[in-house]
mmCIF file of C-alpha atoms and ligand atoms in Angstrom:
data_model
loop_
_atom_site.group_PDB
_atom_site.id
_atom_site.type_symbol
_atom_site.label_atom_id
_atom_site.label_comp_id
_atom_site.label_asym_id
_atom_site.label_seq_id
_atom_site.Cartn_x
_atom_site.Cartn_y
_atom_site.Cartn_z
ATOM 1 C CA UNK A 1 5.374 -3.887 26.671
ATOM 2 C CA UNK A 2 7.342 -3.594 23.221
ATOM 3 C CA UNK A 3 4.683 -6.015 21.510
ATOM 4 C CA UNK A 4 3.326 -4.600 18.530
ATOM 5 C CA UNK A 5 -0.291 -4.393 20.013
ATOM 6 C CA UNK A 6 1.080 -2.098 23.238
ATOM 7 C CA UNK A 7 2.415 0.065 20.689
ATOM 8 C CA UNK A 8 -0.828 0.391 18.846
ATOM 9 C CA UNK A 9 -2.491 1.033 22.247
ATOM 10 C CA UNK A 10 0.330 4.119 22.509
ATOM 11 C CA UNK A 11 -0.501 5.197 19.146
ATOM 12 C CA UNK A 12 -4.547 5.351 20.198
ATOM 13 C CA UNK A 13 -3.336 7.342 23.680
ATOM 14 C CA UNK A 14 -0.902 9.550 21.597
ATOM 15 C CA UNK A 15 -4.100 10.459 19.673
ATOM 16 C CA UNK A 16 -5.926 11.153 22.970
ATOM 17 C CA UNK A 17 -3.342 13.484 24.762
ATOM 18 C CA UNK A 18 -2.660 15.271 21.483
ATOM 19 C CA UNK A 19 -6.482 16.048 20.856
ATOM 20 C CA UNK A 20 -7.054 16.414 24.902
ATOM 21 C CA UNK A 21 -4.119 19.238 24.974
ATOM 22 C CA UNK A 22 -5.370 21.045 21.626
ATOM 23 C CA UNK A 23 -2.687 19.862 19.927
ATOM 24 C CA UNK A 24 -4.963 18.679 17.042
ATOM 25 C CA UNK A 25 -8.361 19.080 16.353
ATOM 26 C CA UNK A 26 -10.876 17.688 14.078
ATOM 27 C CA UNK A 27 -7.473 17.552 12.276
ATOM 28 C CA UNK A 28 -4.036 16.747 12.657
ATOM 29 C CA UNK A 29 -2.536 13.298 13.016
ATOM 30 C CA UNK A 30 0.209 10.888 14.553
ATOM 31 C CA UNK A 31 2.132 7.907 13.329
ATOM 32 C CA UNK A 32 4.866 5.427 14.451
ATOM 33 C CA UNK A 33 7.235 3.898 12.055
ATOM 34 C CA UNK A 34 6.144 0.201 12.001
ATOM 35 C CA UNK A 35 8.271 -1.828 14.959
ATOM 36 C CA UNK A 36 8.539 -4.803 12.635
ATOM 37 C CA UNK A 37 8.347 -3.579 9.113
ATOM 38 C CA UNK A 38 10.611 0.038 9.271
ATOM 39 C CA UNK A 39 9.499 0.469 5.396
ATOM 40 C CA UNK A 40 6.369 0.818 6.484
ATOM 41 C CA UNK A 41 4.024 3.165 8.792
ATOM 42 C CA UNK A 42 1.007 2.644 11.153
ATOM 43 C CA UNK A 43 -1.588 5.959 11.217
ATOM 44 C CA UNK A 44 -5.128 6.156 11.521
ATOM 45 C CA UNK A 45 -7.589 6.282 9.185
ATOM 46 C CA UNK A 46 -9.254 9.930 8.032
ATOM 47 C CA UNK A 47 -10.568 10.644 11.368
ATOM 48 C CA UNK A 48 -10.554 13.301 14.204
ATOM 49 C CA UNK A 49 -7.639 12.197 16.544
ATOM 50 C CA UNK A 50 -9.626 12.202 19.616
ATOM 51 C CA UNK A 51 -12.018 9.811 18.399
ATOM 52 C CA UNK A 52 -9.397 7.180 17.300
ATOM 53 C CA UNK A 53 -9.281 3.748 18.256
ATOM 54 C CA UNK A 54 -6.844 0.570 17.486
ATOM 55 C CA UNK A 55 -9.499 -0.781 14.874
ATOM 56 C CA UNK A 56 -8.509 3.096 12.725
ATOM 57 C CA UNK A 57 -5.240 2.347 12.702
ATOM 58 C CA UNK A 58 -3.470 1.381 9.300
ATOM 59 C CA UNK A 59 0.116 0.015 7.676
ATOM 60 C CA UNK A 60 0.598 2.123 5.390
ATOM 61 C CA UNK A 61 3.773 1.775 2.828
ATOM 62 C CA UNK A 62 5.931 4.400 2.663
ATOM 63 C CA UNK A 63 4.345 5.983 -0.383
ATOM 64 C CA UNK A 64 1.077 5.811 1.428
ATOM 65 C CA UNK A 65 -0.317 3.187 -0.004
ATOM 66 C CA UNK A 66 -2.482 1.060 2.472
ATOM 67 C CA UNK A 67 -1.665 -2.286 3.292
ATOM 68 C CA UNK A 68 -6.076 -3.387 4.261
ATOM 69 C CA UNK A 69 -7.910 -0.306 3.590
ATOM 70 C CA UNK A 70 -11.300 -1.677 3.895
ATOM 71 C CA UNK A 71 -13.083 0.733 2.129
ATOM 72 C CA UNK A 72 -12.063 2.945 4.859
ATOM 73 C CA UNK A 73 -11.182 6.987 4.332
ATOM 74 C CA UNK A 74 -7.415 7.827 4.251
ATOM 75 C CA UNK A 75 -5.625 10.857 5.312
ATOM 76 C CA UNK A 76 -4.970 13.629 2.154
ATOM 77 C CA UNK A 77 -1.110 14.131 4.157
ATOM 78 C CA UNK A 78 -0.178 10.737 4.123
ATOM 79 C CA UNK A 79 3.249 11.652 2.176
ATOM 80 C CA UNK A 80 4.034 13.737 5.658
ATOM 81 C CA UNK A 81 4.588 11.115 7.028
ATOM 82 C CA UNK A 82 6.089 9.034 4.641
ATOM 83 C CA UNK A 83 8.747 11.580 2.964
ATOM 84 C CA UNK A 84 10.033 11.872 6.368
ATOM 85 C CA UNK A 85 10.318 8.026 7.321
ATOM 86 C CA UNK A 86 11.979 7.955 4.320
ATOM 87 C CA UNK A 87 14.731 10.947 4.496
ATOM 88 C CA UNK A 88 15.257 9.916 7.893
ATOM 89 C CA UNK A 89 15.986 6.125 9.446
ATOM 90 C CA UNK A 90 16.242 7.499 12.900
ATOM 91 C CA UNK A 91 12.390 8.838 12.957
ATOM 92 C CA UNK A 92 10.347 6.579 14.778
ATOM 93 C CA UNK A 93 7.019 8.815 15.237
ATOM 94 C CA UNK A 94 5.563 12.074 13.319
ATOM 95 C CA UNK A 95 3.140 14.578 14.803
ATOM 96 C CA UNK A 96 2.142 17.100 12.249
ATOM 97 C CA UNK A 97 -0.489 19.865 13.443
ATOM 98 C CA UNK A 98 -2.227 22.927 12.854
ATOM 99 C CA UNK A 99 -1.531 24.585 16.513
ATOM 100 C CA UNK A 100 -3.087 28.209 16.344
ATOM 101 C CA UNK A 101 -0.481 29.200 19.071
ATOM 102 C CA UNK A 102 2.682 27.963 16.421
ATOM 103 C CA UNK A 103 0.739 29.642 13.007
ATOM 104 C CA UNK A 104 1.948 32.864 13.338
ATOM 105 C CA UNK A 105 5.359 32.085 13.547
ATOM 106 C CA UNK A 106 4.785 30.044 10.169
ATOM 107 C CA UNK A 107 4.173 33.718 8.694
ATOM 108 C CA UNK A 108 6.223 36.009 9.976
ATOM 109 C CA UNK A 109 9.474 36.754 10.719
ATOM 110 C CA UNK A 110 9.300 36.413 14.487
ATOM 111 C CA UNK A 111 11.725 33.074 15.009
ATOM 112 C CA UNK A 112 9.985 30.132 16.913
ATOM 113 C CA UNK A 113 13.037 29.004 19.244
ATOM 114 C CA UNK A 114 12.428 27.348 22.849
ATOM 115 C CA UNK A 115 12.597 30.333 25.669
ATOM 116 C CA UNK A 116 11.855 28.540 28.422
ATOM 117 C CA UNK A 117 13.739 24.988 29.549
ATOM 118 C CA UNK A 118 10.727 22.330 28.738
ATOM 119 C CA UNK A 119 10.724 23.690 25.382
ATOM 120 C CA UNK A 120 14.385 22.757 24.753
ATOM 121 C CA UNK A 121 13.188 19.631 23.118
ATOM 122 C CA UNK A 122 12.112 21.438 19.978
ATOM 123 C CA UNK A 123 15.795 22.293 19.413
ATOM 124 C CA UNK A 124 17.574 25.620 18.312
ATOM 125 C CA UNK A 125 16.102 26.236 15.271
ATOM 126 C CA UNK A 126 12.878 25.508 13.595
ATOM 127 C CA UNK A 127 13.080 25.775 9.700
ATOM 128 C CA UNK A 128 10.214 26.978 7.931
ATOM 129 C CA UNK A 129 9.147 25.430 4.844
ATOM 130 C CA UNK A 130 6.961 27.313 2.038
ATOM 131 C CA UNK A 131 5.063 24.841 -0.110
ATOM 132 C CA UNK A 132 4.640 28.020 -2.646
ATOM 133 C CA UNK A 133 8.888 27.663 -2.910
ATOM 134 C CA UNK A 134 8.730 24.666 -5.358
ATOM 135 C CA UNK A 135 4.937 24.149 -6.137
ATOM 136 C CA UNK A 136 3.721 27.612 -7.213
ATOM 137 C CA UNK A 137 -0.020 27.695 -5.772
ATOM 138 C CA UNK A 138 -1.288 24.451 -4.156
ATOM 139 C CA UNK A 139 -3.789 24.286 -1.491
ATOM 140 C CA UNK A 140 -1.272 23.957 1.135
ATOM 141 C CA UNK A 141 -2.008 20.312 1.712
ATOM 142 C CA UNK A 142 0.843 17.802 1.185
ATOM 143 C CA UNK A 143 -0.250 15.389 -1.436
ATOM 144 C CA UNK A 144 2.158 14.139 -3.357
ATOM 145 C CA UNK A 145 5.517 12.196 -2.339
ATOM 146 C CA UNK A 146 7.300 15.062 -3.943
ATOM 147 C CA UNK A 147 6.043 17.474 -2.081
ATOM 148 C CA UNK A 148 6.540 15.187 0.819
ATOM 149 C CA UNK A 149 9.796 14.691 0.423
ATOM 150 C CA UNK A 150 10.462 18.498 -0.211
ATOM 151 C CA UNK A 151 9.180 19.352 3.555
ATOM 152 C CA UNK A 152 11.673 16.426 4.701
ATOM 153 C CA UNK A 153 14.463 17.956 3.264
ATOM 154 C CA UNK A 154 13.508 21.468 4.648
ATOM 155 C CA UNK A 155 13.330 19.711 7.882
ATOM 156 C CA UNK A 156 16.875 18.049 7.507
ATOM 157 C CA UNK A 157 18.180 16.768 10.566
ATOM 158 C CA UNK A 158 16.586 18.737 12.831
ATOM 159 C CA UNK A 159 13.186 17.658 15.454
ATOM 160 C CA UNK A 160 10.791 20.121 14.025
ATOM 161 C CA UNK A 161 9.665 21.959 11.587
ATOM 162 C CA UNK A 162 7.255 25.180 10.757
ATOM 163 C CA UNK A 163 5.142 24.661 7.385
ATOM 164 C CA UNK A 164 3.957 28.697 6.290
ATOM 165 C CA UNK A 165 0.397 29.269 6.421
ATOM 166 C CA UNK A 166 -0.760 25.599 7.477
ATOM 167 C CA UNK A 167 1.304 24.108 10.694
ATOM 168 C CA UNK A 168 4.003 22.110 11.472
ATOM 169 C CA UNK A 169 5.802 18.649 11.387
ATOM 170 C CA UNK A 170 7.669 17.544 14.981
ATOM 171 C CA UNK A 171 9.328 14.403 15.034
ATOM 172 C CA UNK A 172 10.686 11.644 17.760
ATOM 173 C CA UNK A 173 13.115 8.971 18.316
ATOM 174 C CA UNK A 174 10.025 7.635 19.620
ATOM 175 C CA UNK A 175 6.536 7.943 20.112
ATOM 176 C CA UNK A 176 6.394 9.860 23.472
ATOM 177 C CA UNK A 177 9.315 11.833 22.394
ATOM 178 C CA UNK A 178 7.592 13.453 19.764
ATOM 179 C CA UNK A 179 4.263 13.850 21.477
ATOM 180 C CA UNK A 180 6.505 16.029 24.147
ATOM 181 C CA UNK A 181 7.770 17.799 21.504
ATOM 182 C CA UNK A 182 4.666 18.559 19.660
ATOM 183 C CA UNK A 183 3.114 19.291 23.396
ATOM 184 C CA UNK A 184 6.221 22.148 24.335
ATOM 185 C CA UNK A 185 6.186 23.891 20.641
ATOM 186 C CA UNK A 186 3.040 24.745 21.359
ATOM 187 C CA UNK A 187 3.179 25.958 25.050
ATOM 188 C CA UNK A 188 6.761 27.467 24.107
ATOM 189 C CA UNK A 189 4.683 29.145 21.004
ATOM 190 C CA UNK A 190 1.921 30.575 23.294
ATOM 191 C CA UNK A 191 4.843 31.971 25.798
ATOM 192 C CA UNK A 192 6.442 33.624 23.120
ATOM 193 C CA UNK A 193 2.927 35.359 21.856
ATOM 194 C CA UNK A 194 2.845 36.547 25.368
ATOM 195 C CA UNK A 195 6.685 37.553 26.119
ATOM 196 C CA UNK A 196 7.235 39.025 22.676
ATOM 197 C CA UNK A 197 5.108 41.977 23.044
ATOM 198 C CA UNK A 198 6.765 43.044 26.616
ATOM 199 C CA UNK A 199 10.001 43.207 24.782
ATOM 200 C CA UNK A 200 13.252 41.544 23.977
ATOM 201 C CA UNK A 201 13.220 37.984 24.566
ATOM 202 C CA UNK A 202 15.733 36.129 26.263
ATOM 203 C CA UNK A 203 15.631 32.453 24.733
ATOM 204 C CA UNK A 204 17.722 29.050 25.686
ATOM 205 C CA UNK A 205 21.714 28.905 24.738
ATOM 206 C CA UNK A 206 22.608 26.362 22.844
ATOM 207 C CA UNK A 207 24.230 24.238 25.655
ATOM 208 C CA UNK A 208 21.080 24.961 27.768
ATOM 209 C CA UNK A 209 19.107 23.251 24.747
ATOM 210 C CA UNK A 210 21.178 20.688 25.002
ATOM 211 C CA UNK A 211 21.471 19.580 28.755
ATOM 212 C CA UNK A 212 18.064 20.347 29.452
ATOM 213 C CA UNK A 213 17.156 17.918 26.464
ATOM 214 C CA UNK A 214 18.822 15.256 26.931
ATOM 215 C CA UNK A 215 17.140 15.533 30.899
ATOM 216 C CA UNK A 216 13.478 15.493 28.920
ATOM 217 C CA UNK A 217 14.180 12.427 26.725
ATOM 218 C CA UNK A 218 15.227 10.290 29.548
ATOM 219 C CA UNK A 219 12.759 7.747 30.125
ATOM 220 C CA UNK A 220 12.053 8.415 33.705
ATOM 221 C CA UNK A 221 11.142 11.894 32.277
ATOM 222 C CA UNK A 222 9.022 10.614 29.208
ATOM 223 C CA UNK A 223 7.222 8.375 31.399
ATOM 224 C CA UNK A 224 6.082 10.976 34.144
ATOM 225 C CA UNK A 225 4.690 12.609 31.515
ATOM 226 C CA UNK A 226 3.031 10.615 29.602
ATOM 227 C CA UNK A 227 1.407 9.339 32.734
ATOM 228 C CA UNK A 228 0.055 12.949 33.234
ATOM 229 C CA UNK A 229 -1.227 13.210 29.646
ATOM 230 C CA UNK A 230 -2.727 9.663 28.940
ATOM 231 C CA UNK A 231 -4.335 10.434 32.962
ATOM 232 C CA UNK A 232 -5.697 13.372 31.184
ATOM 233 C CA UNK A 233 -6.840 12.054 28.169
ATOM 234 C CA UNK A 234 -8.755 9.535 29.967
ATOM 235 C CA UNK A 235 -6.154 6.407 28.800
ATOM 236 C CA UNK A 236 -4.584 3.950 31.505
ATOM 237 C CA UNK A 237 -0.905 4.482 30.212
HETATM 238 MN MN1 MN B 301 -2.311 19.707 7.547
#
């Protein structure tokens, strides 16, 4: 199950679930660092992630640059992807997203921490980077390998973070991992919009985060859900 073309299968399901729990919509996307080549990157071509199959999906280089483009339409984000694989060797798969429910923490001052215990995946803290910071007025989208590489450091060591007015990046040791992490920001998000106005909010301790993490990244765990998701999403996990 660890041969290259099961994890391209994953990567065509981790599409699915993603688009099939409004994760993503016509945009958004999901790559694994390449199992055989870690200087490298597999992600679809330009193309909504519920309509992705194995034939979208591309090697990419780090900097982005395709490996057998075909003629075929890239994503504008690509360095997403990349500055992270780069800054960090332990990355295996990026999710980055536009989740309505996660926006407004992007923009205020209201912190986006997990508050209830399937959530503790996200971690304590979710930085929030601010493209306007160190590139003055873009159009929000991550272009360049600079500006790439900028987010990455923002998001240092940590599984997630919050990107101001656009969406976020969440990040695995794996592929499921970081689908279940890009699934629970955005519940956790939507619990918050609905516990913050009834008053103070109570989130996770620290040691809460991390027991009831390491519980959710067991494989047992992992694989019960990504049963439920793929089931959803119409894939035979
Ligand atoms: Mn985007």
């Amino acid at each position: 199950m660890n041969t290259l073309s099961a994890q391209l299968e994953d990567l065509v399901t981790a599409n699915r679930i993603l688009a099939r729990e409004e994760v993503v919509d016509a945009f958004g996307h999901v790559s694994i660092r390449h199992p055989e080549r870690p200087g490298h990157y597999l992600l679809s071509q330009s193309r909504a992630p519920e309509l992705v199959d194995t034939s979208d999906l591309m090697e990419y280089t780090l900097e982005g640059e395709p490996l057998n483009r075909q003629g075929r339409p890239m994503y504008s984000e690509r360095p997403i992807h990349g500055g992270i694989y780069e800054a960090r060797p332990d990355v295996q798969a990026v999710v980055h997203n536009h989740s309505p429910a996660v926006l407004p923490f992007s923009v205020t001052a209201a912190p986006l921490r997990p508050m209830f215990h399937l959530a503790a995946i996200i971690g304590d803290r979710l930085p929030v980077w601010d493209i306007r910071d160190n590139f003055s007025d873009t159009s929000l989208l991550v272009t360049t390998m600079e500006q790439g590489r900028d987010l990455a450091a923002c998001l240092g060591r940590g599984r997630a973070a919050l990107m101001r007015g656009h969406g976020c990046v969440v990040t695995g040791s794996a592929l499921k991992e970081a689908v279940m992490a890009a699934v629970y920001l955005q519940v956790n998000a939507r619990l918050l919009l609905a516990s913050l106005p009834l008053g103070e909010v109570t989130y996770l301790s620290p040691g809460e985060i991390q027991l009831m993490s390491q519980s959710q990244v067991r494989p047992s765990s992992l694989g019960r859900a990504w049963e439920y998701w793929a089931a959803r999403a119409g894939r035979t996990p």
